[in-house]
XYZ file of C-alpha atoms in Angstrom:
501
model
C -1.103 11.310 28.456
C -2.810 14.258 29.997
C 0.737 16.455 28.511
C -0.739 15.844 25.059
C 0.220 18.771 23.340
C -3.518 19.341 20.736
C -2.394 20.327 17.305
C -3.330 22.887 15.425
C -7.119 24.050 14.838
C -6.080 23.358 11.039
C -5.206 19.503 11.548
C -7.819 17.105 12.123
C -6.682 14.698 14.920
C -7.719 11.160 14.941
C -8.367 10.754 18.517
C -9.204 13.509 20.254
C -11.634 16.842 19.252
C -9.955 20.667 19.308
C -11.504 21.128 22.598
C -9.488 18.250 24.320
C -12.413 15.764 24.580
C -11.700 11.973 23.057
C -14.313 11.826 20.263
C -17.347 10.183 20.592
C -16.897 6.703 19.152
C -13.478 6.351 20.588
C -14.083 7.555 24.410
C -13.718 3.910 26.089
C -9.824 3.774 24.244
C -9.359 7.020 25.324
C -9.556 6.607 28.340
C -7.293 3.967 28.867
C -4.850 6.004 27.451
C -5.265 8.922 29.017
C -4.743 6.668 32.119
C -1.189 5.647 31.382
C 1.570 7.674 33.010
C 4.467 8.856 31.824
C 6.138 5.862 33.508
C 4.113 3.516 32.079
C 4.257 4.701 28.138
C 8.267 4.818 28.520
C 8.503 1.561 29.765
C 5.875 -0.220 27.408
C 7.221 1.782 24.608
C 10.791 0.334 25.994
C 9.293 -3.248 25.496
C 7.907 -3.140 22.336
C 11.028 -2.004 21.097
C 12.743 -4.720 22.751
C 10.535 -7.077 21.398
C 10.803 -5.955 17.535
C 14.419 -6.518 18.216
C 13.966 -9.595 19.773
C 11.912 -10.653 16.967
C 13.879 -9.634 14.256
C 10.999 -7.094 12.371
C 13.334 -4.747 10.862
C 13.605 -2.979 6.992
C 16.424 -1.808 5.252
C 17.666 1.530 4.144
C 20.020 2.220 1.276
C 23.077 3.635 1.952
C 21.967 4.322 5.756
C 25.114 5.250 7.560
C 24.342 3.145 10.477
C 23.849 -0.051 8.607
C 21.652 -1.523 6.184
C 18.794 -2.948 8.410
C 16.777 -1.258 10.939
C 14.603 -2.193 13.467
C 11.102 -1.784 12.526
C 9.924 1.822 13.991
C 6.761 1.279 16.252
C 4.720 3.471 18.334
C 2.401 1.575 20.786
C -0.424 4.112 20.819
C -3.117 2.927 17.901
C -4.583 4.825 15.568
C -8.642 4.030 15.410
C -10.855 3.999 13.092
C -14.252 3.513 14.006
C -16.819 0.384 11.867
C -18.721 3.589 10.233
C -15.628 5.279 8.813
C -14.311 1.657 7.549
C -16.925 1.018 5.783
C -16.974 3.721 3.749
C -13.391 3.379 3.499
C -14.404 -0.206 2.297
C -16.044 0.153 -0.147
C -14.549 2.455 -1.719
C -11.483 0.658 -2.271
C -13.272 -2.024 -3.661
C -14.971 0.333 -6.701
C -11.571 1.454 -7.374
C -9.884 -1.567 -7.619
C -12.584 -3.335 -9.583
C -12.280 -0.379 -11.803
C -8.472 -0.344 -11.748
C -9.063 -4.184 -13.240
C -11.154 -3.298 -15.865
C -9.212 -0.288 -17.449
C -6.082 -2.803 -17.099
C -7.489 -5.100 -19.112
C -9.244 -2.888 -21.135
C -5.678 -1.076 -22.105
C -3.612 -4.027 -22.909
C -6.664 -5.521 -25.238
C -9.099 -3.423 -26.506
C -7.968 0.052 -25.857
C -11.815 1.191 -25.529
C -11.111 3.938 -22.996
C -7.980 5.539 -24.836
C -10.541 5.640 -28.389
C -13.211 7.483 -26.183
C -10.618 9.788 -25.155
C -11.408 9.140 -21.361
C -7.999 9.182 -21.146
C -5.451 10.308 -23.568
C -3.671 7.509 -25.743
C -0.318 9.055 -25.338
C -0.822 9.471 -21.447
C -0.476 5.879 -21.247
C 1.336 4.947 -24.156
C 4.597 6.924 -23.009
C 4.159 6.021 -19.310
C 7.424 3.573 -18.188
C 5.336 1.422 -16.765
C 2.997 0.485 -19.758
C 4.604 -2.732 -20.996
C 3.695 -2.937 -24.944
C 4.831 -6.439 -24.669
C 1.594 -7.499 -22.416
C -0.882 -6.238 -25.351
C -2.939 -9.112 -25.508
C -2.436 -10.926 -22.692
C -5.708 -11.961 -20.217
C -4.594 -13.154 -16.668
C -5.903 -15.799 -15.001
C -9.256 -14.954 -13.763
C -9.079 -11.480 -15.658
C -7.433 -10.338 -12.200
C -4.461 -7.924 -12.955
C -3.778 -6.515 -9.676
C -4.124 -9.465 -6.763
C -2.851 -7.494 -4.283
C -2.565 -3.558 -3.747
C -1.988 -1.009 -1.292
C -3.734 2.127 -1.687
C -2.291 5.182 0.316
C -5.472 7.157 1.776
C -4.627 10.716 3.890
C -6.911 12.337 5.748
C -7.230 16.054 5.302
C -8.354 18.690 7.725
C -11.799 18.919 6.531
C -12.347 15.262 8.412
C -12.146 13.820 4.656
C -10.329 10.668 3.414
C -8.740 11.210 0.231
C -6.559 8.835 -1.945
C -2.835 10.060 -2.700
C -1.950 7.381 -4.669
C -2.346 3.602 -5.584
C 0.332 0.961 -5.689
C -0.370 -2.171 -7.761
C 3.046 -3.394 -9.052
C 4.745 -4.861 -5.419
C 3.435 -2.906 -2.542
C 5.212 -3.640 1.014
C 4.376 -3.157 4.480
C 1.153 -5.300 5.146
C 3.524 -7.580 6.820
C 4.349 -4.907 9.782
C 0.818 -4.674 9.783
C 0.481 -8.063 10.660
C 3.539 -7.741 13.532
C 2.673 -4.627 15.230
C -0.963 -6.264 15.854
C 1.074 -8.842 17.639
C 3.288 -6.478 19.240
C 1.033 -4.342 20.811
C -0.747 -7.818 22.031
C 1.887 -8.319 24.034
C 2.724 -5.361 25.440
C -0.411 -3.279 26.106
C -3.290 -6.432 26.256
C -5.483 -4.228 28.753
C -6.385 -1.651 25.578
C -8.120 -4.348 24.047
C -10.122 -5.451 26.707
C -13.758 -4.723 26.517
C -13.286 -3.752 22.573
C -14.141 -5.071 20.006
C -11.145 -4.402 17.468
C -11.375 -6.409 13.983
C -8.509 -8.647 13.832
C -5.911 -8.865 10.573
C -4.655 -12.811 11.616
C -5.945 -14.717 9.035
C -4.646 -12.281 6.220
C -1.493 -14.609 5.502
C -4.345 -17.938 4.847
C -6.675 -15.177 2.577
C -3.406 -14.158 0.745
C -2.911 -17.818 0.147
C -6.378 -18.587 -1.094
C -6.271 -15.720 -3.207
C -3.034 -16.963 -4.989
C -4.322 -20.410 -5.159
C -7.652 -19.342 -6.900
C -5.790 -17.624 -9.808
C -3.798 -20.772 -10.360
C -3.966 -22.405 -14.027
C -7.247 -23.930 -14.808
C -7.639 -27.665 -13.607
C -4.556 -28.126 -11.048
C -6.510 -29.154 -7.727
C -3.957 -28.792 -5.457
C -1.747 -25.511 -6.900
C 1.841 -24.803 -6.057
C 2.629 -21.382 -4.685
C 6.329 -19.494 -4.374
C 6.962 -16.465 -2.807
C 10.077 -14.753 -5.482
C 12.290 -12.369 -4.038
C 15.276 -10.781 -5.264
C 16.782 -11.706 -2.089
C 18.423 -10.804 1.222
C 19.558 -7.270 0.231
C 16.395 -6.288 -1.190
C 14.809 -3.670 1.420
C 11.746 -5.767 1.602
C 12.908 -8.920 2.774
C 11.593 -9.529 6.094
C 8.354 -9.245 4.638
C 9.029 -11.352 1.433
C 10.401 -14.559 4.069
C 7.353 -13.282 6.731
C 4.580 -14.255 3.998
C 6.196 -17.187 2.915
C 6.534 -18.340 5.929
C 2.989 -17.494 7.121
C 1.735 -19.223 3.775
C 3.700 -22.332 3.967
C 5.228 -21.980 1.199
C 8.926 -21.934 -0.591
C 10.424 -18.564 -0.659
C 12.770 -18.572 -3.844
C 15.265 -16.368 -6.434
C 15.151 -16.409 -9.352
C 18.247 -18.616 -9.326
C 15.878 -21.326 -7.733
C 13.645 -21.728 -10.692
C 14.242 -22.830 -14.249
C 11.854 -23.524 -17.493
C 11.286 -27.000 -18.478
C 9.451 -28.430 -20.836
C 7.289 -25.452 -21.220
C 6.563 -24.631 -17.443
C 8.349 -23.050 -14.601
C 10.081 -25.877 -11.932
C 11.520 -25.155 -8.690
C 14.771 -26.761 -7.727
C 14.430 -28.708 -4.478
C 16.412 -31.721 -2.831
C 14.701 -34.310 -4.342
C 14.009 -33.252 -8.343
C 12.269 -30.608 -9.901
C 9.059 -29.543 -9.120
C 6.203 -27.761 -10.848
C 5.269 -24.418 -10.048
C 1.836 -23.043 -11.144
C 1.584 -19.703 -9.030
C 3.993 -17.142 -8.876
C 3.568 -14.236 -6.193
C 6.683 -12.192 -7.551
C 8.132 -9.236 -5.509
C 10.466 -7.865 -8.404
C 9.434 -5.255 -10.735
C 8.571 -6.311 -14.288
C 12.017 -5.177 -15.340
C 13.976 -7.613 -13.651
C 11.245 -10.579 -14.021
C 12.821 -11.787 -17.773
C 16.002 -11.516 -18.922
C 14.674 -12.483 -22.323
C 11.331 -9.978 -22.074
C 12.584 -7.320 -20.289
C 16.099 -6.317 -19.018
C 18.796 -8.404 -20.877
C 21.153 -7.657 -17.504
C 19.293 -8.666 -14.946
C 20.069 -11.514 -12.850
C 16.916 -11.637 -10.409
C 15.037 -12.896 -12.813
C 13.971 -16.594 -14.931
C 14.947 -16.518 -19.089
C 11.814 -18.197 -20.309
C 9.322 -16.858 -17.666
C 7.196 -14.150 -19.598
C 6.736 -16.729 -23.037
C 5.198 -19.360 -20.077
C 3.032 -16.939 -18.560
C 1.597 -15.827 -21.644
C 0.812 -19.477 -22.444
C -1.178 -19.400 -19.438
C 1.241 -21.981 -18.038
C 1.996 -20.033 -14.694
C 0.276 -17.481 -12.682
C 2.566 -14.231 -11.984
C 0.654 -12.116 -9.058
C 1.007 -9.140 -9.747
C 0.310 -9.087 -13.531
C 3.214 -7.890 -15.635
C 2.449 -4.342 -16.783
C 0.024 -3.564 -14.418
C 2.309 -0.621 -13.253
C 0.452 1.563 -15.648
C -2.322 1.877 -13.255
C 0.125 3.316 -10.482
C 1.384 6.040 -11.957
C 0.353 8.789 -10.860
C -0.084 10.890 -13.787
C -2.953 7.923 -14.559
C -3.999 8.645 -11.310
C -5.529 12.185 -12.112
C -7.990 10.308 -14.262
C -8.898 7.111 -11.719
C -12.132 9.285 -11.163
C -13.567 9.004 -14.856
C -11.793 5.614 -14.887
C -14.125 4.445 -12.437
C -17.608 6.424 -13.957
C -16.341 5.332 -17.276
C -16.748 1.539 -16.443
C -18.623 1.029 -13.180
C -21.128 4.051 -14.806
C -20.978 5.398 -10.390
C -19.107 8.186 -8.862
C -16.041 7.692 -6.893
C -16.450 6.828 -3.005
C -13.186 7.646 -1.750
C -12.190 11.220 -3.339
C -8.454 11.982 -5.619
C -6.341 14.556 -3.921
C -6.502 17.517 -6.619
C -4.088 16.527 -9.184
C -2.202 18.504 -11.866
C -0.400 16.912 -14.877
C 2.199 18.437 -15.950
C 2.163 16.995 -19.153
C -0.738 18.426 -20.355
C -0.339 22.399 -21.069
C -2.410 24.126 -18.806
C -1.488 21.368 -15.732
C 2.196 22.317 -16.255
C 1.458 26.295 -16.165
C -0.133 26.098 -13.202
C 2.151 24.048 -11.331
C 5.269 26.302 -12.363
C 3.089 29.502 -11.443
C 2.151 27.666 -8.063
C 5.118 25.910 -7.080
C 5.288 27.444 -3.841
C 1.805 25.836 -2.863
C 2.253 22.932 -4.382
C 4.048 19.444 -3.612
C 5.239 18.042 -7.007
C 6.083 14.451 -7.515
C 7.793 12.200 -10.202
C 5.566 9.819 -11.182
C 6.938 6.198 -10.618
C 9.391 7.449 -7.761
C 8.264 5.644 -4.233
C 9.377 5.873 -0.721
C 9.068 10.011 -0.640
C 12.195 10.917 -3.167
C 12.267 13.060 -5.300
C 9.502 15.087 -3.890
C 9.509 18.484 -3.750
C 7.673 20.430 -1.065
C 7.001 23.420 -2.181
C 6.107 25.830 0.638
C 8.843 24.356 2.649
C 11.274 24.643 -0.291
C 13.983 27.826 -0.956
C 13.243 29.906 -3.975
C 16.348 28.550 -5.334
C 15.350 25.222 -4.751
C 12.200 25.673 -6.374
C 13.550 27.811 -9.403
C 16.180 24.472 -10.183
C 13.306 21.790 -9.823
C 11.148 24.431 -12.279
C 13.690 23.014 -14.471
C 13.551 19.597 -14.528
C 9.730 19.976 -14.417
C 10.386 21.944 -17.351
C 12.796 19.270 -19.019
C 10.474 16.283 -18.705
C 7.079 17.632 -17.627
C 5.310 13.992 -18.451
C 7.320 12.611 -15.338
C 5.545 14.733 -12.895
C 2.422 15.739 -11.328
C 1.391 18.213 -8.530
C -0.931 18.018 -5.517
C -1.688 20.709 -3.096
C 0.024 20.656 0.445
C -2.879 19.182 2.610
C -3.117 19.199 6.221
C -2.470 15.631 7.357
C -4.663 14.482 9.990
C -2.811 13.492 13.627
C -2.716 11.199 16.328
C -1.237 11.153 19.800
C 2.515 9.475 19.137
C 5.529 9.062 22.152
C 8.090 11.351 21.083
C 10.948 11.041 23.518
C 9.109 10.419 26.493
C 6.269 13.005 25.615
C 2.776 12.274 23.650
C 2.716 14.387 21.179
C 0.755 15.391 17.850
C 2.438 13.997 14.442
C 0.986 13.887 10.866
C -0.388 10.260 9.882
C -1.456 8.378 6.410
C -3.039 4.691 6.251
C -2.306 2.444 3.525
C -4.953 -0.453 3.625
C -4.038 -3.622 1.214
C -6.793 -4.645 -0.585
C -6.882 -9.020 -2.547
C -8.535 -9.724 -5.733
C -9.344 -12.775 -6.283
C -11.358 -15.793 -8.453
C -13.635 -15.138 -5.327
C -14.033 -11.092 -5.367
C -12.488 -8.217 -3.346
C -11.628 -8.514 0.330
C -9.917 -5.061 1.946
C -7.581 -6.524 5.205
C -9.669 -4.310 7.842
C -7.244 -1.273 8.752
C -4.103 -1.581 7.149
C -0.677 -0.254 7.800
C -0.765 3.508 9.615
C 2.720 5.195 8.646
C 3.632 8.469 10.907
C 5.771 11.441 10.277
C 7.958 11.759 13.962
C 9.646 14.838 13.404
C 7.809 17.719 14.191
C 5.897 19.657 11.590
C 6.885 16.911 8.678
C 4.953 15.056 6.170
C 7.419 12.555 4.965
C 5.650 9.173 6.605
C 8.181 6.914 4.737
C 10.128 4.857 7.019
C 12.929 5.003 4.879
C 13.108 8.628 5.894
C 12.441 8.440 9.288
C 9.029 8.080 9.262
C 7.533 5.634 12.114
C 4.146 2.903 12.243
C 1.522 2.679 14.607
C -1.214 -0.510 14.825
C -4.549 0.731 13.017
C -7.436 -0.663 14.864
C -10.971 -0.667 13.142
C -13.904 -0.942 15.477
C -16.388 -3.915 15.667
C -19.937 -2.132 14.512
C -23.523 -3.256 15.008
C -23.530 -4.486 11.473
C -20.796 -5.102 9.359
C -19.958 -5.747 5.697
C -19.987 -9.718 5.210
C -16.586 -11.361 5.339
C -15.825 -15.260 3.939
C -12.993 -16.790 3.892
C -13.055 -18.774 0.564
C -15.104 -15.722 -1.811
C -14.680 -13.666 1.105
C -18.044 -12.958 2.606
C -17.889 -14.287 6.489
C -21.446 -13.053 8.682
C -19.189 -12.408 11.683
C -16.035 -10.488 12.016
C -13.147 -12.129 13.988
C -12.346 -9.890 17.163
C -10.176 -9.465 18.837
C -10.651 -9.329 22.509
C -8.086 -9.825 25.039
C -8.100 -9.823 28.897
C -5.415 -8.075 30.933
């Protein structure tokens, strides 16, 4: 690694200081590194790659001209993050999901926020995602969003910052899962002597989670996995958890409504279901409810749910709290219920839907990246000081056209970390998206979470759908540590891992 070419003195990296040196908590990993040749990384980086294939981790693309599904992309040097950092990091994404909770149940019932003009009414009213149909309705356990993955970018002030949240089906925590297993296999002398927190029992805490929001007085609860099935671009991870669960992965094909609750087909009769962990959007979920075309879905579902019949993780309508013109106002949502000030800052935010946001952001649009508000996996973005004047002056437009389906952030400096680009270790941009459970039992943040990174040079765009790559995110062992349990999720030591060469 010593060919490491140091980015820019406007980036921070995440493993090394401007002036070369490792930084201070991560100078035993560095090290080892820094040792590998150029040999070495090519062929270990060969291995892993071989493995992934091997293994079958891969994702799809959409109209990818080389095929549907990809390998998973992997780079074998971790990013760190030492037990200080984390627990910051930790805690704040437990305020703002606890808040997230409240002003989701709080919106659908009794609308306190939106009559003390925290927010404005018709912010949320005339979002796509707010589902007037869920007015009323109190999950399980008052939990709304059981499992999230909050995108968090490091700026080049050293600052974590939160670009967005993603409560209705986020993806990825099952890569997060592999590559910790990959990069066990092929580079086990990194871990030795270090304590790295390990992400193995996630699949049994997803479980425990689903099985605490079950119905009230079922002992033993029955969990499915629903997926809209093999084309869907998230499939290896919907059969991965189900798998790692033990339990059925289903369509909606597979289930049917009788006598008032939701059965699952099997070879010997019908059986009861009592906990749903869907991964289709709220569109799809209900012919009957929702859209009257789709076919993913179960006629019947939504009227069972909101008899409290059947768990659905995530809650329907929860979406509302992911978009990101909402976003902008997660900050008062959170001193508006918890009465504290946020932890883990917003990236500035302007709405274009509100007068002065969308003057600004026209004025500005060659400083600005502007996004449309439920759009995922990077589209639709446009980057403005990368952008053509023309290209900006015909996106001014559609800003212009529909200015409540977009928002604008300013260009930050993403942090970096070391990453093999064709044979060479090289600087390239980095987020983290941590997934975060909320249970009967309380909050638990999976320690780390997935790391997505930008591999062509001088881009942005992390999304592997857009040829963004993964690395494993390691979070130090500290002196002390937040308690962790497995059943209310508060265990007194951490599970390590530590392996020998």
């Amino acid at each position: 690694m010593a060919d490491y070419t140091y980015p820019r003195p406007d980036c921070f990296d995440e493993l090394f200081c401007q002036d070369g040196n490792p930084r201070p908590d991560f100078s035993a990993i560095a090290r080892k590194m820094v040792a590998l040749s150029a040999g070495d990384l090519a062929r270990k980086q060969a291995a892993a790659e071989a493995l992934l294939r091997t293994l079958g981790i891969t994702f799809a693309v959409y109209g990818h001209t080389d095929g549907a599904e990809k390998v998973w992309p992997f780079d074998i040097l971790p990013r760190i993050i030492s037990a200080e950092e984390w627990r910051t990091i930790e805690r704040g994404l437990r305020q703002r999901i606890t808040a997230l909770n409240l002003f989701l149940s709080d919106v659908y019932n009794e609308k306190r926020i939106l009559r003390d003009k925290i927010i404005p009414a018709d912010l949320v009213e005339t979002a796509a995602t707010y589902r007037p149909m869920c007015a009323g309705q109190r999950p399980q356990q008052g939990v709304w969003c059981h499992i999230t993955g909050t995108d968090l970018v490091r700026n080049a002030d050293g600052q974590f910052y939160v670009l967005e949240d993603n409560l209705r089906c986020p993806s990825g925590v099952s890569y997060v899962l592999e590559n910790r297993e990959v990069m066990k296999r092929t580079l086990p002398h990194l871990f030795e002597g270090l304590s790295v927190v390990s992400v193995d029992d996630y699949p049994e805490r997803l479980l425990d989670t689903l099985q605490s929001v079950a119905p009230r007085g079922i002992p033993d609860p029955t969990v499915v996995v629903l997926t809209p099935g093999v084309f869907n671009s998230a499939y290896f991870e919907h059969s991965f958890l189900a798998q790692q669960m033990g339990v059925e992965l289903v369509e909606g094909s597979d289930l049917v409504i009788r006598d008032g609750y939701v059965h699952m087909r099997t070879t010997t009769g019908l059986r009861r279901v009592d906990v749903i962990y869907r991964r289709i959007d709220d569109d799809f979920l209900d012919p009957r409810c929702f859209r009257a075309d789709s076919m993913l879905g179960v006629p019947g579902l939504m009227e069972v749910y909101r008899q409290g019949k059947v768990t659905l993780a995530n809650a329907p309508g929860n979406g509302i709290a992911d978009d990101k013109a909402v976003y902008a106002y997660v900050p008062k949502i959170i001193k508006y219920y918890l009465k504290e000030d946020p932890i883990l800052p917003n990236v500035p935010t302007y709405v274009c839907s509100e007068p002065e946001g969308l003057k600004y952001v026209l004025e500005h649009l060659d400083e600005l990246v502007v996004k449309p508000v439920n759009e995922s996996g990077g589209y639709g973005i446009l980057m403005g000081p990368q952008e053509s004047k023309e290209r900006r002056a015909e996106f001014a437009e559609l800003v212009k056209a529909n200015p409540r389906n977009y928002i604008a952030q300013p260009m930050l400096n993403l942090s970096t970390a070391p990453t093999i680009i064709d044979g060479r270790v090289e600087a390239r941009h980095v987020d983290l998206r941590p997934f975060i459970l909320s249970s009967a039992h309380g909050v638990f943040v999976l320690p780390g979470g997935l790391t997505r990174v930008a591999l062509k040079r001088g881009s942005l765009i992390v999304n592997s759908s857009q040829g963004g790559g993964s690395k494993d995110t390691w979070v130090l062992q500290g002196g002390k540590s937040a308690p962790r349990r497995l059943h209310g999720f508060s265990r007194t030591s951490l599970p390590v891992e530590s392996i020998p060469c």
